[in-house]
Short mmCIF file of C-alpha atoms in Angstrom, two decimals:
data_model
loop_
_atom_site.label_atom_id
_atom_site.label_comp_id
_atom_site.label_asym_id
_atom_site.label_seq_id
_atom_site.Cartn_x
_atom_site.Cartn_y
_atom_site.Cartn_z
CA UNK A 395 -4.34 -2.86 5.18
CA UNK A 396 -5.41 0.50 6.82
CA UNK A 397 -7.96 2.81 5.46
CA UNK A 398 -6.93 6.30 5.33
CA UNK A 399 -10.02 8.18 6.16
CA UNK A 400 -10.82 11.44 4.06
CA UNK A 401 -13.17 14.11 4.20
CA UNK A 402 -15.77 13.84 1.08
CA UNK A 403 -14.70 16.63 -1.06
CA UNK A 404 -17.97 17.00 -3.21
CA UNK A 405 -19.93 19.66 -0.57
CA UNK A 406 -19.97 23.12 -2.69
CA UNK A 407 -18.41 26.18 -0.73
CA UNK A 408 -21.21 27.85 1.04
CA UNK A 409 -23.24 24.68 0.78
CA UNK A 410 -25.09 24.38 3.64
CA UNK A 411 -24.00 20.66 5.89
CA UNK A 412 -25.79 17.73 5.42
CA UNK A 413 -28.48 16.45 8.02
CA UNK A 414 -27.73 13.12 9.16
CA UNK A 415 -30.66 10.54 8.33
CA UNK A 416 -31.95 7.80 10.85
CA UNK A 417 -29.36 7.12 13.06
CA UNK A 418 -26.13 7.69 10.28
CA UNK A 419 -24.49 11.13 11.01
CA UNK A 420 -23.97 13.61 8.36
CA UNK A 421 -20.24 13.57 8.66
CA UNK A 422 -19.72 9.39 8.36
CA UNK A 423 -22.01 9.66 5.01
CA UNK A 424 -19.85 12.66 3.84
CA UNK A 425 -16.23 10.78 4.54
CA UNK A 426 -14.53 9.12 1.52
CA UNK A 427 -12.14 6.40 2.33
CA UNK A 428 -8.53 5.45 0.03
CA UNK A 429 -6.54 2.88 0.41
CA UNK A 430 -2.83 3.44 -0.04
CA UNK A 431 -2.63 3.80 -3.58
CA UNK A 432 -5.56 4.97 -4.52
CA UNK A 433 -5.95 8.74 -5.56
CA UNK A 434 -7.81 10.63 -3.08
CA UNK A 435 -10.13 13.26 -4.29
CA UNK A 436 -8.57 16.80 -4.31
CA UNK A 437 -9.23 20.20 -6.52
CA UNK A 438 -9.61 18.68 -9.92
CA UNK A 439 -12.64 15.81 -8.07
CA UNK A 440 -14.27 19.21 -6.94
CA UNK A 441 -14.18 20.61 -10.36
CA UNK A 442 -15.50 17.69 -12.11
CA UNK A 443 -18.26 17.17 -9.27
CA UNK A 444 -19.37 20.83 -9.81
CA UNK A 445 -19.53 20.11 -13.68
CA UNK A 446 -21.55 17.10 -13.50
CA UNK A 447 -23.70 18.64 -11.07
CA UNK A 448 -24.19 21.19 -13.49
CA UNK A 449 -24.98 18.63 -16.34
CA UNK A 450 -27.77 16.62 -13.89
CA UNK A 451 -29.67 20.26 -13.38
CA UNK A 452 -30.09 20.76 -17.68
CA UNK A 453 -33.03 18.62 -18.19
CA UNK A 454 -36.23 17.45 -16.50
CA UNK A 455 -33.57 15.43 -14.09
CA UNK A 456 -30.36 13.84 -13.73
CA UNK A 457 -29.43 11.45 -16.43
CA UNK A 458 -30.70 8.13 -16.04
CA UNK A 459 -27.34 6.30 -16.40
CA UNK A 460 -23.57 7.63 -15.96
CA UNK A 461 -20.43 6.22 -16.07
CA UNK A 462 -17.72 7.22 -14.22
CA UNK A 463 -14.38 5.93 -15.96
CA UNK A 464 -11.15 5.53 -13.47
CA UNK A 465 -13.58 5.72 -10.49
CA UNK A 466 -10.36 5.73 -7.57
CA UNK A 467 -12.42 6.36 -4.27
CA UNK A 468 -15.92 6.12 -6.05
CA UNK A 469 -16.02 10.19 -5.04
CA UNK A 470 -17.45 10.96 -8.30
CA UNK A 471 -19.71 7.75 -8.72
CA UNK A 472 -21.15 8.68 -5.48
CA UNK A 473 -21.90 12.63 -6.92
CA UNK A 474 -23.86 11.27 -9.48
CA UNK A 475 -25.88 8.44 -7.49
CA UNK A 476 -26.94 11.18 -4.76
CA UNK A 477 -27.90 13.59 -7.59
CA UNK A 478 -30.53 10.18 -8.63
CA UNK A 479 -28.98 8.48 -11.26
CA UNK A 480 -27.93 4.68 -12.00
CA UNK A 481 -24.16 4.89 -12.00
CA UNK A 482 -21.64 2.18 -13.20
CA UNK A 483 -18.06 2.86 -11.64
CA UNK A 484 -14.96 1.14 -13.84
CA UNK A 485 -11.19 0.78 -12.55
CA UNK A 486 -8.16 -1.35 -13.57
CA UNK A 487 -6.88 -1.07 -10.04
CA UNK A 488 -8.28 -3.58 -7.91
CA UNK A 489 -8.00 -1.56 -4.83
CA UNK A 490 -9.55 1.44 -6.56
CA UNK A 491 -12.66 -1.25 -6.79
CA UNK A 492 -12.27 -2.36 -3.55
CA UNK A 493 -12.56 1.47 -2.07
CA UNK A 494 -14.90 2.00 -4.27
CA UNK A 495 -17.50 -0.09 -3.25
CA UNK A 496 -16.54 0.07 0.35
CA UNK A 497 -17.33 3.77 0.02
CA UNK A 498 -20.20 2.73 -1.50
CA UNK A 499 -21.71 0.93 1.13
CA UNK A 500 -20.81 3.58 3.62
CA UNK A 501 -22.89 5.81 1.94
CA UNK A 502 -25.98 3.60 1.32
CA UNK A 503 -25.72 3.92 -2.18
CA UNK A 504 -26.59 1.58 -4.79
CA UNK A 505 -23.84 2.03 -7.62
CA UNK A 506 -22.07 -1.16 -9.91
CA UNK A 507 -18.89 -1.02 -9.38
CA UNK A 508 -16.17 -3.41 -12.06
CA UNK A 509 -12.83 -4.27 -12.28
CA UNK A 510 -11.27 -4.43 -15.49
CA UNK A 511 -10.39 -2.45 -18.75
CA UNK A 512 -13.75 -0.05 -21.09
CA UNK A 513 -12.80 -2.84 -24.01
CA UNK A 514 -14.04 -6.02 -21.65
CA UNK A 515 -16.12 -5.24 -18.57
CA UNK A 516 -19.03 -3.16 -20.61
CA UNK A 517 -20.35 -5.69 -23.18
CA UNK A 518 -21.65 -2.69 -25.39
CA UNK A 519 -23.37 -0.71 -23.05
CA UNK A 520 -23.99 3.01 -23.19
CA UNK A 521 -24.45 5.97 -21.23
CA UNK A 522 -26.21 9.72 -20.74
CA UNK A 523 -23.18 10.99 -19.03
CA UNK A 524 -19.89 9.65 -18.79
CA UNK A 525 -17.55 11.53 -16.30
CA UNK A 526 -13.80 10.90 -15.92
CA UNK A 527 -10.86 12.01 -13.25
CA UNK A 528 -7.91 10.14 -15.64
CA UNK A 529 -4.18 9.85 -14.35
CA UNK A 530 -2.82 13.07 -16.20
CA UNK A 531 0.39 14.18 -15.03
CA UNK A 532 3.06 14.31 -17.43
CA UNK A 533 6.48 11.75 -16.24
CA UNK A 534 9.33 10.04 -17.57
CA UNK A 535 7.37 6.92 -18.11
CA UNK A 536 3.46 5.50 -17.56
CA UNK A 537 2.54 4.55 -13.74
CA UNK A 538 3.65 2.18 -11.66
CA UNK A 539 2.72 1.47 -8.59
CA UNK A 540 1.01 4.35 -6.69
CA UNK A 541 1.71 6.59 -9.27
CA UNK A 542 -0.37 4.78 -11.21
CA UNK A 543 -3.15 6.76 -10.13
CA UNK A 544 -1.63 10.36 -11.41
CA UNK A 545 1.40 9.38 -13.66
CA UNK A 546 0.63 9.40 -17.38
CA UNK A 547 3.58 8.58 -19.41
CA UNK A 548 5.98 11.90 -20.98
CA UNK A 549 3.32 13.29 -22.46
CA UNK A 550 0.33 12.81 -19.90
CA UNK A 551 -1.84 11.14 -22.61
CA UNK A 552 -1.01 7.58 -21.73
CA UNK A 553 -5.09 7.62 -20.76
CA UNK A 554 -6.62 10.69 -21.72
CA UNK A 555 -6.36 9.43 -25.47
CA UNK A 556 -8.10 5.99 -24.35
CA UNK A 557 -10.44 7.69 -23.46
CA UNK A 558 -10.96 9.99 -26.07
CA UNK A 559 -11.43 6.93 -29.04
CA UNK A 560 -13.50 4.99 -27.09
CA UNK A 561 -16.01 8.13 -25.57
CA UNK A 562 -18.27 7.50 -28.96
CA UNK A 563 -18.67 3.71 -27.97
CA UNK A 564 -20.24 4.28 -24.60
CA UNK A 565 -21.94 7.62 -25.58
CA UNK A 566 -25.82 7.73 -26.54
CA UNK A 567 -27.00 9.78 -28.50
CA UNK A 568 -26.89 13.11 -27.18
CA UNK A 569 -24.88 11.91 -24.68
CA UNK A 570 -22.05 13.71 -22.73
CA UNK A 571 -18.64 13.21 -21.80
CA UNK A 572 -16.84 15.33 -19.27
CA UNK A 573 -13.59 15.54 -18.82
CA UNK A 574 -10.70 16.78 -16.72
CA UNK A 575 -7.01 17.32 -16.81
CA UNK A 576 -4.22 19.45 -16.62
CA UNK A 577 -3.04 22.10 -18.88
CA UNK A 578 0.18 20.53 -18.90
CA UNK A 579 -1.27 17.49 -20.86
CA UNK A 580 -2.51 19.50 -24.16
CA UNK A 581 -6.65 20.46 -23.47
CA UNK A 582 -6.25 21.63 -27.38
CA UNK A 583 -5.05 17.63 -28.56
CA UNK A 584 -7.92 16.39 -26.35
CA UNK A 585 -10.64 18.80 -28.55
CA UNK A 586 -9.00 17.57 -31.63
CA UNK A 587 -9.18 14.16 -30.69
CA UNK A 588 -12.85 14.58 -29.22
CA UNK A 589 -13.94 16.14 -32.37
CA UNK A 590 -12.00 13.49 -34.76
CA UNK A 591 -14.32 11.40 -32.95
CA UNK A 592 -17.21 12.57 -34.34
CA UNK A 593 -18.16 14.96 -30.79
CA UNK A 594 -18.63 18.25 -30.69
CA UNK A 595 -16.66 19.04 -27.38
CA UNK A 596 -15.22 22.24 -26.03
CA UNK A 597 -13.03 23.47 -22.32
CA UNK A 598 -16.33 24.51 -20.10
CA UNK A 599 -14.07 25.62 -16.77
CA UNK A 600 -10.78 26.32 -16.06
CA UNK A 601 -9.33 26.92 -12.41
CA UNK A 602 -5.64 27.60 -11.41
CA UNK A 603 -4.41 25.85 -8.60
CA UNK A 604 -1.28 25.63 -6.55
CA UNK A 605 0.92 22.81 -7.47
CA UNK A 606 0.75 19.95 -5.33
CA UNK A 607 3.48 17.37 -4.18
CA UNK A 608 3.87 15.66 -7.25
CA UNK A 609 4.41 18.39 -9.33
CA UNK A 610 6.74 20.23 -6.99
CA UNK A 611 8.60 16.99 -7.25
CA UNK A 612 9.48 17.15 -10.97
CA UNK A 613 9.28 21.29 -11.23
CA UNK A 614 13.14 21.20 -12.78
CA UNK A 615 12.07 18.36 -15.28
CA UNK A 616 8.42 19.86 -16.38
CA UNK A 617 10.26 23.83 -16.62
CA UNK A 618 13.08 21.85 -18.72
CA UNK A 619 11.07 20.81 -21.01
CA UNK A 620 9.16 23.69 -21.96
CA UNK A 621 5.93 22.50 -19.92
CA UNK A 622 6.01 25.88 -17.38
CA UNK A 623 7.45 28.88 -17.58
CA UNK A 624 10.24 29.81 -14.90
CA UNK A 625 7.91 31.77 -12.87
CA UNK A 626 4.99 29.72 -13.32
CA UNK A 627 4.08 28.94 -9.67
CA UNK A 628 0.09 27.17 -10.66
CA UNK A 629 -1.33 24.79 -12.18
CA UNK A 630 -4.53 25.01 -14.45
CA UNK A 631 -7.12 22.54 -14.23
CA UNK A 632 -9.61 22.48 -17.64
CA UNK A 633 -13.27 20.57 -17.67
CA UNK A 634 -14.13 19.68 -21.23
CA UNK A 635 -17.60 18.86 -22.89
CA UNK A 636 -17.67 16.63 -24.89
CA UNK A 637 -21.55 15.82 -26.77
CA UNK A 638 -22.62 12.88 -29.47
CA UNK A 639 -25.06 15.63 -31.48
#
């Protein structure tokens, strides 16, 4: 199989560039690689890196242990590790794992990254921060394939509810889950189903977007059914925060 290789998306605008260490330049530490299949980090990996970011500089220092749930390319496993703290990266996709900790080792980080589903590859453990990037976009039926990665059954909740019941499990106390999806998949059902939970969680950013190629694929069928408006020509991106008081 051949690598596709991408620029790392994480550098903030006006950010000034890395300075290679030792003998690795700045732009090979900075590239993230996908295989085919595996999502590669665009707007929504920015927002979510800017977020956690955001969460590491609250306290005396980063938290001391974050999972990242649906890792793909290990983009946002790798945000957290070079902000300092002990990351775990999970994925059901065996090539997402394989990427993963290829792009791991690239960048000379030290980050655990499993295969397998939150129910059976965690044996109980829990986290400061738990950030997740979860397949979102609302289709006639749940991924396959490829679209596994972005396709999330008619609703786009085929994950994002997953994720919401289980968040307490794998939350400390005082822990944090971040979050982010589309508008089109309901942020209002996600606070409901946060805060059913037993979190207090509420939408920290929102960013509009232009639609990319999968959603100019199925414009006709999202406008159809009530999803955008005629003239809606963007696509809004939410963050949500969710905390175990």
């Amino acid at each position: 199989m051949t690598f596709r290789a991408e620029t790392h998306p994480l550098r903030t605008p006006g950010a000034a560039p890395r300075r290679p260490r030792g003998r690795q330049p700045a732009r090979d530490r900075d590239r993230i690689l996908t295989l085919p299949g595996v999502y590669t980090p665009q707007h929504d990996t920015r927002l979510l890196a800017s977020a956690l970011l955001k969460e590491a500089g609250t306290g005396n220092g980063p938290p001391s242990d974050v999972l990242d749930i649906g890792t793909g390319s290990g983009a946002l496993a790798l945000c957290a590790a070079r902000a300092g703290a002990r990351v775990t990266a999970v994925d059901i996709a065996w090539r997402a794992v394989l990427t993963a900790r290829v792009n791991t080792w690239l960048a000379r980080q030290r980050i655990t990254v499993l295969h397998g589903d939150l129910d059976t590859v965690l044996h109980g453990r829990t986290f400061d921060l738990v950030v997740s990037n979860p397949p979102y976009v609302p289709a006639l039926r749940d991924g396959r394939g490829p679209a596994r990665a972005w396709d999330a059954g008619r609703d786009g909740r085929a994950v994002l509810d997953r994720i919401c019941a289980a968040a307490p499990a794998v939350l400390r106390p005082g822990g944090v889950l971040l979050l982010v999806h589309s508008a089109l998949s309901g942020p209002r059902l996600t606070l409901e189903r946060l805060a059913g939970a037993g979190l207090h969680a509420q939408v920290t950013e929102r960013r509009r977007i232009p639609f990319g190629p999968v959603l100019r694929s199925r414009l006709d069928w999202l406008r159809t059914r009530g999803l955008l408006a005629p003239d809606e020509d963007r696509e809004e991106l939410v963050v949500i925060r969710a905390e175990r008081r």
